[in-house]
Amino acid sequence: MQEEARRSTVERALGEALHSRDDRSLDTAASLLAADPEADAGLARRGEELVRTLWEHGWQPADLARAVRRELAEEHLGLLGALVRAETARYATLPRRWRDQIDGLDDGTGAGPADRFSHATAVLELYRLLVRLPRLDAVGPVPGETLPPAAAGEPRMLTRIRALLAKAEATGYPEEAEALTAKAQELMARHSLDEAGLAAGAPSPQTPGAIRIGVEPPYEQAKAILLDAVAGANHCRAVWNETYGFSTVVGFEADLDPVELLYTSLLVQGTAAMTRAEAEQRKGGRKRTKSFRQSFLLAYANRLGARLEATSRRVAAEAPTLLPVLASREVAVTARTDELFPETRATRVRAMWDEDGWNHGASAAESATLTPDRARLDRRARG
């Protein structure tokens, strides 16, 4: 009977709050929960059920965190982190990439609302957002499904790319950063070529997969364009979801992780270059402007995309016999993208033009040769 009463309290509260935008309904539901401490366990179980349903609807932990961050507050992120950890603790193994996503969530141990009514209000606000999230196209298995065998360790190529990009982010010399990045792109192109060679020698049933990569404000359009450029130069396709702050990158598995690594690094480098350019502007008496930063990042994305693409074409030309295989893989990626997103549309860039910002951004992407001192860079990557 007591268990039935606890369930009744939770169901009444959720029925009152979840499908209404009326704050009075939210207050009524929070009052019900605040007055019944024994309903807490049932409320937590309902939250885990909501999260489990969202896994089945194509969402992943990082996707939920982005949605909550855009709509709610830090306290809700903490509640989400606790829910996700509790739900995923049920599984012996998790899909690849999920552990890193979960580790990146708020651990839920920070100071929460001081009283039961405020806590119940925050929980209901979180649940109200979660229950309204739409279905997404799945980009991988969900917890509980049979998973492919896990690879032992990180591929050596990916470790080298990570090392090059870390050095590019750390150096204070723009020319060196660009040269290190160019070397990383060359390694990515050669690795993709090697994978195409293996496919040509022993065709496998592997089909293109997909990952989601966050495209965070501000200047989301410029960042989405940069990610699209990085993906395109590496035999992938990127589709931007502006509403929920991510792009879905479609490609063969060996290309997906390098694309995410390079995009993340280029954002770090581009932001650093933009900060230096703004410092020069301030010396000249000009204040920082939103149009300067946006124009800078758009030019940076535009020019860098062309340079990355040129590197990929140069590397591919070294193995002309593999060009038909590369072409067939790109057709497969396009077909998979069209399958996942049959109704994509182009978006106009909403840019505030600033000539100085554009010129500085183009210069930041153009400041180094695409044929760096290969021996010196190899020594740095190994070091």
Short mmCIF file of C-alpha atoms in Angstrom, two decimals:
data_model
loop_
_atom_site.label_atom_id
_atom_site.label_comp_id
_atom_site.label_asym_id
_atom_site.label_seq_id
_atom_site.Cartn_x
_atom_site.Cartn_y
_atom_site.Cartn_z
CA MET A 1 0.00 0.00 0.00
CA GLN A 2 2.82 2.42 0.86
CA GLU A 3 4.60 1.57 -2.42
CA GLU A 4 1.35 2.25 -4.27
CA ALA A 5 1.07 5.61 -2.51
CA ARG A 6 4.67 6.50 -3.44
CA ARG A 7 3.96 5.57 -7.07
CA SER A 8 0.79 7.60 -6.96
CA THR A 9 2.67 10.69 -5.75
CA VAL A 10 5.24 10.41 -8.55
CA GLU A 11 2.61 9.74 -11.23
CA ARG A 12 0.43 12.61 -10.07
CA ALA A 13 3.37 14.98 -10.01
CA LEU A 14 4.65 13.95 -13.43
CA GLY A 15 1.16 14.05 -14.91
CA GLU A 16 0.78 17.58 -13.58
CA ALA A 17 4.15 18.92 -14.74
CA LEU A 18 5.57 17.12 -17.76
CA HIS A 19 3.15 18.10 -20.49
CA SER A 20 2.40 21.63 -19.40
CA ARG A 21 4.38 24.83 -19.77
CA ASP A 22 2.35 26.38 -16.98
CA ASP A 23 4.57 27.35 -14.02
CA ARG A 24 1.62 26.92 -11.67
CA SER A 25 1.37 23.25 -12.68
CA LEU A 26 5.10 22.89 -12.07
CA ASP A 27 4.77 24.43 -8.61
CA THR A 28 1.88 22.12 -7.75
CA ALA A 29 3.85 19.03 -8.83
CA ALA A 30 6.98 20.16 -6.96
CA SER A 31 4.91 20.70 -3.80
CA LEU A 32 3.56 17.15 -4.03
CA LEU A 33 7.07 15.71 -4.27
CA ALA A 34 8.55 17.98 -1.61
CA ALA A 35 5.91 16.82 0.86
CA ASP A 36 6.67 13.12 0.28
CA PRO A 37 10.38 12.21 0.83
CA GLU A 38 9.60 8.52 0.28
CA ALA A 39 8.72 9.31 -3.35
CA ASP A 40 12.35 10.22 -4.14
CA ALA A 41 13.40 6.71 -5.21
CA GLY A 42 10.45 6.36 -7.55
CA LEU A 43 11.14 9.78 -9.06
CA ALA A 44 14.76 8.78 -9.73
CA ARG A 45 13.63 5.52 -11.37
CA ARG A 46 11.32 7.44 -13.69
CA GLY A 47 14.25 9.66 -14.67
CA GLU A 48 16.36 6.63 -15.53
CA GLU A 49 13.48 5.27 -17.63
CA LEU A 50 13.32 8.57 -19.52
CA VAL A 51 17.05 8.42 -20.21
CA ARG A 52 16.85 4.78 -21.33
CA THR A 53 14.06 5.69 -23.77
CA LEU A 54 16.21 8.47 -25.19
CA TRP A 55 19.04 6.01 -25.88
CA GLU A 56 16.54 4.01 -27.92
CA HIS A 57 15.53 7.23 -29.71
CA GLY A 58 19.07 7.88 -30.93
CA TRP A 59 20.39 10.21 -28.21
CA GLN A 60 23.79 9.82 -26.54
CA PRO A 61 25.11 11.30 -23.26
CA ALA A 62 26.91 14.25 -24.90
CA ASP A 63 23.79 15.07 -26.93
CA LEU A 64 21.68 15.27 -23.78
CA ALA A 65 24.26 17.46 -22.06
CA ARG A 66 24.24 19.91 -24.98
CA ALA A 67 20.42 20.07 -24.98
CA VAL A 68 20.31 20.69 -21.22
CA ARG A 69 23.11 23.27 -21.37
CA ARG A 70 21.28 25.23 -24.07
CA GLU A 71 17.91 25.25 -22.31
CA LEU A 72 18.48 24.98 -18.57
CA ALA A 73 21.09 25.72 -15.86
CA GLU A 74 24.14 24.19 -14.20
CA GLU A 75 22.08 22.49 -11.49
CA HIS A 76 20.18 20.60 -14.21
CA LEU A 77 23.45 19.42 -15.74
CA GLY A 78 24.39 17.94 -12.37
CA LEU A 79 21.05 16.15 -12.13
CA LEU A 80 21.48 14.84 -15.69
CA GLY A 81 24.98 13.55 -14.91
CA ALA A 82 23.70 11.61 -11.91
CA LEU A 83 20.83 10.14 -13.94
CA VAL A 84 23.03 9.04 -16.83
CA ARG A 85 25.59 7.45 -14.52
CA ALA A 86 22.90 5.57 -12.62
CA GLU A 87 21.26 4.29 -15.81
CA THR A 88 24.45 3.24 -17.59
CA ALA A 89 25.84 1.49 -14.49
CA ARG A 90 23.47 -1.39 -15.34
CA TYR A 91 25.51 -2.45 -18.37
CA ALA A 92 28.64 -4.59 -18.35
CA THR A 93 29.97 -2.79 -21.43
CA LEU A 94 29.11 0.46 -23.18
CA PRO A 95 29.35 1.45 -26.85
CA ARG A 96 32.64 2.93 -27.98
CA ARG A 97 32.93 6.66 -27.27
CA TRP A 98 30.24 6.51 -24.55
CA ARG A 99 32.68 6.25 -21.65
CA ASP A 100 34.42 9.49 -22.64
CA GLN A 101 31.06 11.19 -23.01
CA ILE A 102 29.93 10.06 -19.55
CA ASP A 103 33.23 11.08 -18.00
CA GLY A 104 32.68 14.55 -19.46
CA LEU A 105 29.34 15.02 -17.69
CA ASP A 106 28.91 16.93 -14.47
CA ASP A 107 29.34 14.40 -11.66
CA GLY A 108 26.26 15.65 -9.83
CA THR A 109 28.11 16.16 -6.54
CA GLY A 110 28.03 19.97 -6.57
CA ALA A 111 25.81 22.04 -4.33
CA GLY A 112 22.19 21.62 -5.40
CA PRO A 113 19.03 23.42 -4.33
CA ALA A 114 18.94 23.94 -0.59
CA ASP A 115 15.33 22.85 -0.02
CA ARG A 116 13.15 19.98 -1.22
CA PHE A 117 10.75 22.18 -3.16
CA SER A 118 13.57 23.78 -5.20
CA HIS A 119 15.17 20.38 -5.82
CA ALA A 120 11.87 18.86 -6.98
CA THR A 121 11.32 21.87 -9.27
CA ALA A 122 14.75 21.40 -10.90
CA VAL A 123 14.14 17.65 -11.39
CA LEU A 124 10.77 18.29 -13.01
CA GLU A 125 12.23 20.99 -15.27
CA LEU A 126 14.85 18.49 -16.42
CA TYR A 127 12.29 15.72 -17.00
CA ARG A 128 10.02 18.13 -18.86
CA LEU A 129 12.85 18.88 -21.30
CA LEU A 130 13.83 15.21 -21.70
CA VAL A 131 10.31 14.01 -22.43
CA ARG A 132 9.97 16.55 -25.26
CA LEU A 133 13.16 15.68 -27.11
CA PRO A 134 12.45 14.25 -30.58
CA ARG A 135 13.81 11.07 -32.09
CA LEU A 136 17.24 11.28 -33.72
CA ASP A 137 18.71 9.00 -36.33
CA ALA A 138 20.88 6.43 -34.54
CA VAL A 139 24.62 6.80 -35.10
CA GLY A 140 25.71 3.66 -33.28
CA PRO A 141 24.58 0.89 -30.94
CA VAL A 142 22.83 1.63 -27.65
CA PRO A 143 23.65 0.14 -24.24
CA GLY A 144 22.43 -3.40 -23.98
CA GLU A 145 22.91 -4.24 -27.66
CA THR A 146 25.59 -6.62 -28.85
CA LEU A 147 28.75 -4.60 -29.43
CA PRO A 148 31.60 -5.24 -31.88
CA PRO A 149 34.88 -6.42 -30.30
CA ALA A 150 36.79 -3.56 -28.72
CA ALA A 151 40.13 -2.68 -30.29
CA ALA A 152 43.18 -3.03 -28.06
CA GLY A 153 44.54 0.46 -27.53
CA GLU A 154 44.57 3.41 -29.89
CA PRO A 155 45.84 2.96 -33.46
CA ARG A 156 49.43 4.16 -33.84
CA MET A 157 48.42 6.57 -36.59
CA LEU A 158 45.85 8.23 -34.33
CA THR A 159 48.42 8.56 -31.55
CA ARG A 160 50.81 10.32 -33.94
CA ILE A 161 48.09 12.68 -35.15
CA ARG A 162 47.13 13.48 -31.57
CA ALA A 163 50.77 14.25 -30.73
CA LEU A 164 51.19 16.55 -33.75
CA LEU A 165 48.02 18.46 -32.99
CA ALA A 166 48.92 18.82 -29.30
CA LYS A 167 52.21 20.39 -30.32
CA ALA A 168 50.43 22.64 -32.80
CA GLU A 169 48.12 23.88 -30.06
CA ALA A 170 50.98 24.42 -27.61
CA THR A 171 53.45 26.31 -29.79
CA GLY A 172 53.54 30.08 -29.74
CA TYR A 173 54.65 30.27 -33.37
CA PRO A 174 51.82 30.37 -35.94
CA GLU A 175 54.02 29.07 -38.76
CA GLU A 176 55.01 26.02 -36.73
CA ALA A 177 51.41 25.36 -35.71
CA GLU A 178 50.26 25.43 -39.32
CA ALA A 179 53.10 23.16 -40.42
CA LEU A 180 52.33 20.63 -37.70
CA THR A 181 48.65 20.70 -38.63
CA ALA A 182 49.50 20.19 -42.30
CA LYS A 183 51.54 17.14 -41.33
CA ALA A 184 48.60 15.79 -39.32
CA GLN A 185 46.31 16.18 -42.32
CA GLU A 186 48.85 14.42 -44.51
CA LEU A 187 48.94 11.48 -42.08
CA MET A 188 45.13 11.37 -42.09
CA ALA A 189 45.05 11.32 -45.90
CA ARG A 190 47.66 8.55 -46.07
CA HIS A 191 45.82 6.49 -43.48
CA SER A 192 42.58 6.81 -45.46
CA LEU A 193 44.47 5.72 -48.55
CA ASP A 194 45.85 2.70 -46.68
CA GLU A 195 42.32 1.74 -45.62
CA ALA A 196 41.16 2.04 -49.23
CA GLY A 197 44.04 -0.21 -50.28
CA LEU A 198 43.00 -2.85 -47.77
CA ALA A 199 39.42 -2.65 -49.02
CA ALA A 200 40.61 -3.08 -52.60
CA GLY A 201 42.68 -6.15 -51.69
CA ALA A 202 40.08 -7.85 -49.52
CA PRO A 203 36.64 -6.22 -49.68
CA SER A 204 34.87 -6.24 -46.33
CA PRO A 205 31.21 -5.84 -45.37
CA GLN A 206 32.04 -2.63 -43.50
CA THR A 207 29.67 0.24 -44.24
CA PRO A 208 29.96 3.92 -43.34
CA GLY A 209 29.17 4.87 -39.77
CA ALA A 210 28.55 8.21 -38.09
CA ILE A 211 29.39 10.27 -35.02
CA ARG A 212 27.99 13.48 -33.59
CA ILE A 213 30.33 16.37 -32.85
CA GLY A 214 29.25 19.38 -30.80
CA VAL A 215 29.16 22.75 -32.56
CA GLU A 216 29.01 25.15 -29.64
CA PRO A 217 28.13 28.87 -29.58
CA PRO A 218 29.18 31.50 -30.30
CA TYR A 219 29.67 31.70 -34.09
CA GLU A 220 28.12 28.27 -34.68
CA GLN A 221 27.76 28.75 -38.43
CA ALA A 222 31.47 29.45 -38.90
CA LYS A 223 32.35 26.44 -36.75
CA ALA A 224 29.92 24.19 -38.65
CA ILE A 225 31.52 25.33 -41.91
CA LEU A 226 34.97 24.49 -40.53
CA LEU A 227 33.81 21.01 -39.49
CA ASP A 228 32.23 20.49 -42.90
CA ALA A 229 35.54 21.45 -44.53
CA VAL A 230 37.55 19.05 -42.34
CA ALA A 231 35.04 16.25 -42.99
CA GLY A 232 34.98 16.83 -46.73
CA ALA A 233 38.76 16.81 -47.01
CA ASN A 234 38.80 13.42 -45.29
CA HIS A 235 36.16 11.53 -47.30
CA CYS A 236 33.33 12.25 -44.85
CA ARG A 237 30.13 14.30 -44.93
CA ALA A 238 28.88 16.62 -42.16
CA VAL A 239 25.25 17.61 -41.56
CA TRP A 240 24.61 20.43 -39.07
CA ASN A 241 21.69 20.37 -36.63
CA GLU A 242 21.45 23.99 -35.53
CA THR A 243 18.60 23.38 -33.09
CA TYR A 244 20.52 20.94 -30.90
CA GLY A 245 24.07 22.21 -31.45
CA PHE A 246 25.82 19.35 -33.22
CA SER A 247 26.88 18.10 -36.63
CA THR A 248 26.59 14.46 -37.63
CA VAL A 249 29.71 13.32 -39.49
CA VAL A 250 29.20 10.31 -41.75
CA GLY A 251 32.15 8.28 -42.96
CA PHE A 252 34.09 5.05 -42.66
CA GLU A 253 35.17 4.29 -39.11
CA ALA A 254 38.88 4.85 -39.73
CA ASP A 255 38.20 8.45 -40.81
CA LEU A 256 35.77 9.55 -38.08
CA ASP A 257 38.08 9.87 -35.06
CA PRO A 258 40.77 11.76 -37.03
CA VAL A 259 38.13 14.23 -38.29
CA GLU A 260 36.99 14.95 -34.73
CA LEU A 261 40.59 15.35 -33.55
CA LEU A 262 41.53 17.74 -36.34
CA TYR A 263 38.38 19.84 -36.05
CA THR A 264 38.83 20.24 -32.29
CA SER A 265 42.47 21.22 -32.72
CA LEU A 266 41.74 23.70 -35.50
CA LEU A 267 39.15 25.39 -33.29
CA VAL A 268 41.75 25.80 -30.56
CA GLN A 269 44.30 27.14 -33.02
CA GLY A 270 41.80 29.41 -34.75
CA THR A 271 40.66 30.90 -31.46
CA ALA A 272 44.28 31.57 -30.47
CA ALA A 273 44.99 33.21 -33.84
CA MET A 274 41.85 35.32 -33.51
CA THR A 275 42.91 36.48 -30.05
CA ARG A 276 46.29 37.57 -31.41
CA ALA A 277 44.63 39.39 -34.30
CA GLU A 278 42.29 41.19 -31.91
CA ALA A 279 45.27 42.27 -29.79
CA GLU A 280 46.79 43.85 -32.90
CA GLN A 281 43.50 45.60 -33.59
CA ARG A 282 43.38 47.01 -30.08
CA LYS A 283 46.88 48.40 -30.46
CA GLY A 284 45.57 50.30 -33.47
CA GLY A 285 42.79 51.77 -31.38
CA ARG A 286 39.98 49.54 -32.62
CA LYS A 287 37.67 47.76 -30.18
CA ARG A 288 36.83 44.09 -30.54
CA THR A 289 33.65 43.49 -32.50
CA LYS A 290 31.40 40.51 -33.10
CA SER A 291 31.59 41.09 -36.85
CA PHE A 292 35.42 40.96 -36.73
CA ARG A 293 35.40 37.60 -34.92
CA GLN A 294 32.72 36.07 -37.12
CA SER A 295 34.41 37.21 -40.35
CA PHE A 296 37.74 35.94 -39.04
CA LEU A 297 36.37 32.45 -38.35
CA LEU A 298 34.50 32.26 -41.66
CA ALA A 299 37.64 33.17 -43.63
CA TYR A 300 39.70 30.78 -41.50
CA ALA A 301 37.27 27.91 -42.23
CA ASN A 302 37.03 28.75 -45.92
CA ARG A 303 40.76 28.95 -46.59
CA LEU A 304 41.73 26.05 -44.35
CA GLY A 305 39.19 23.81 -46.05
CA ALA A 306 40.80 24.51 -49.42
CA ARG A 307 44.27 23.75 -48.04
CA LEU A 308 43.18 20.50 -46.40
CA GLU A 309 41.45 19.39 -49.59
CA ALA A 310 44.57 20.17 -51.62
CA THR A 311 46.67 18.01 -49.29
CA SER A 312 44.25 15.10 -49.62
CA ARG A 313 44.25 15.34 -53.43
CA ARG A 314 48.05 15.47 -53.51
CA VAL A 315 48.36 12.34 -51.37
CA ALA A 316 45.68 10.49 -53.36
CA ALA A 317 47.47 11.31 -56.63
CA GLU A 318 50.46 9.32 -55.36
CA ALA A 319 48.38 6.11 -55.65
CA PRO A 320 46.30 6.49 -58.84
CA THR A 321 45.32 2.81 -58.86
CA LEU A 322 43.31 3.38 -55.66
CA LEU A 323 41.29 6.30 -57.00
CA PRO A 324 38.36 4.06 -58.08
CA VAL A 325 38.23 2.55 -54.58
CA LEU A 326 38.26 6.01 -52.97
CA ALA A 327 35.49 7.07 -55.34
CA SER A 328 33.35 4.05 -54.45
CA ARG A 329 33.84 4.71 -50.74
CA GLU A 330 32.77 8.32 -51.18
CA VAL A 331 29.66 7.15 -53.06
CA ALA A 332 28.88 4.86 -50.11
CA VAL A 333 29.31 7.77 -47.67
CA THR A 334 27.00 9.97 -49.75
CA ALA A 335 24.39 7.21 -49.94
CA ARG A 336 24.51 6.67 -46.18
CA THR A 337 24.22 10.42 -45.57
CA ASP A 338 21.19 10.62 -47.85
CA GLU A 339 19.67 7.65 -46.03
CA LEU A 340 20.12 9.29 -42.64
CA PHE A 341 19.14 12.78 -43.78
CA PRO A 342 16.78 12.62 -46.76
CA GLU A 343 15.58 16.20 -46.21
CA THR A 344 18.75 18.23 -45.70
CA ARG A 345 18.77 21.79 -46.96
CA ALA A 346 21.38 24.47 -47.49
CA THR A 347 21.54 27.34 -44.99
CA ARG A 348 22.53 30.86 -45.85
CA VAL A 349 25.42 32.22 -43.81
CA ARG A 350 24.13 34.96 -41.53
CA ALA A 351 27.37 36.93 -41.43
CA MET A 352 28.17 40.48 -40.42
CA TRP A 353 30.94 41.44 -42.81
CA ASP A 354 34.23 42.82 -41.49
CA GLU A 355 37.02 43.13 -44.05
CA ASP A 356 39.81 43.23 -41.46
CA GLY A 357 38.42 40.14 -39.75
CA TRP A 358 38.21 38.27 -43.06
CA ASN A 359 41.75 39.21 -44.07
CA HIS A 360 43.20 38.24 -40.69
CA GLY A 361 41.33 34.92 -40.75
CA ALA A 362 42.55 34.09 -44.25
CA SER A 363 46.11 34.98 -43.22
CA ALA A 364 45.88 32.73 -40.16
CA ALA A 365 44.96 29.81 -42.42
CA GLU A 366 47.56 30.71 -45.02
CA SER A 367 50.55 31.52 -42.84
CA ALA A 368 52.54 28.34 -43.41
CA THR A 369 53.54 26.08 -46.26
CA LEU A 370 51.70 22.84 -46.89
CA THR A 371 55.03 21.10 -47.44
CA PRO A 372 56.73 21.39 -44.06
CA ASP A 373 60.16 20.09 -43.18
CA ARG A 374 59.01 16.48 -42.93
CA ALA A 375 62.04 15.11 -41.07
CA ARG A 376 61.86 17.82 -38.42
CA LEU A 377 58.15 17.30 -37.88
CA ASP A 378 58.56 13.53 -37.63
CA ARG A 379 61.18 14.06 -34.92
CA ARG A 380 58.81 16.39 -33.04
CA ALA A 381 55.90 13.92 -33.30
CA ARG A 382 58.06 11.13 -31.91
CA GLY A 383 59.40 13.38 -29.18
#
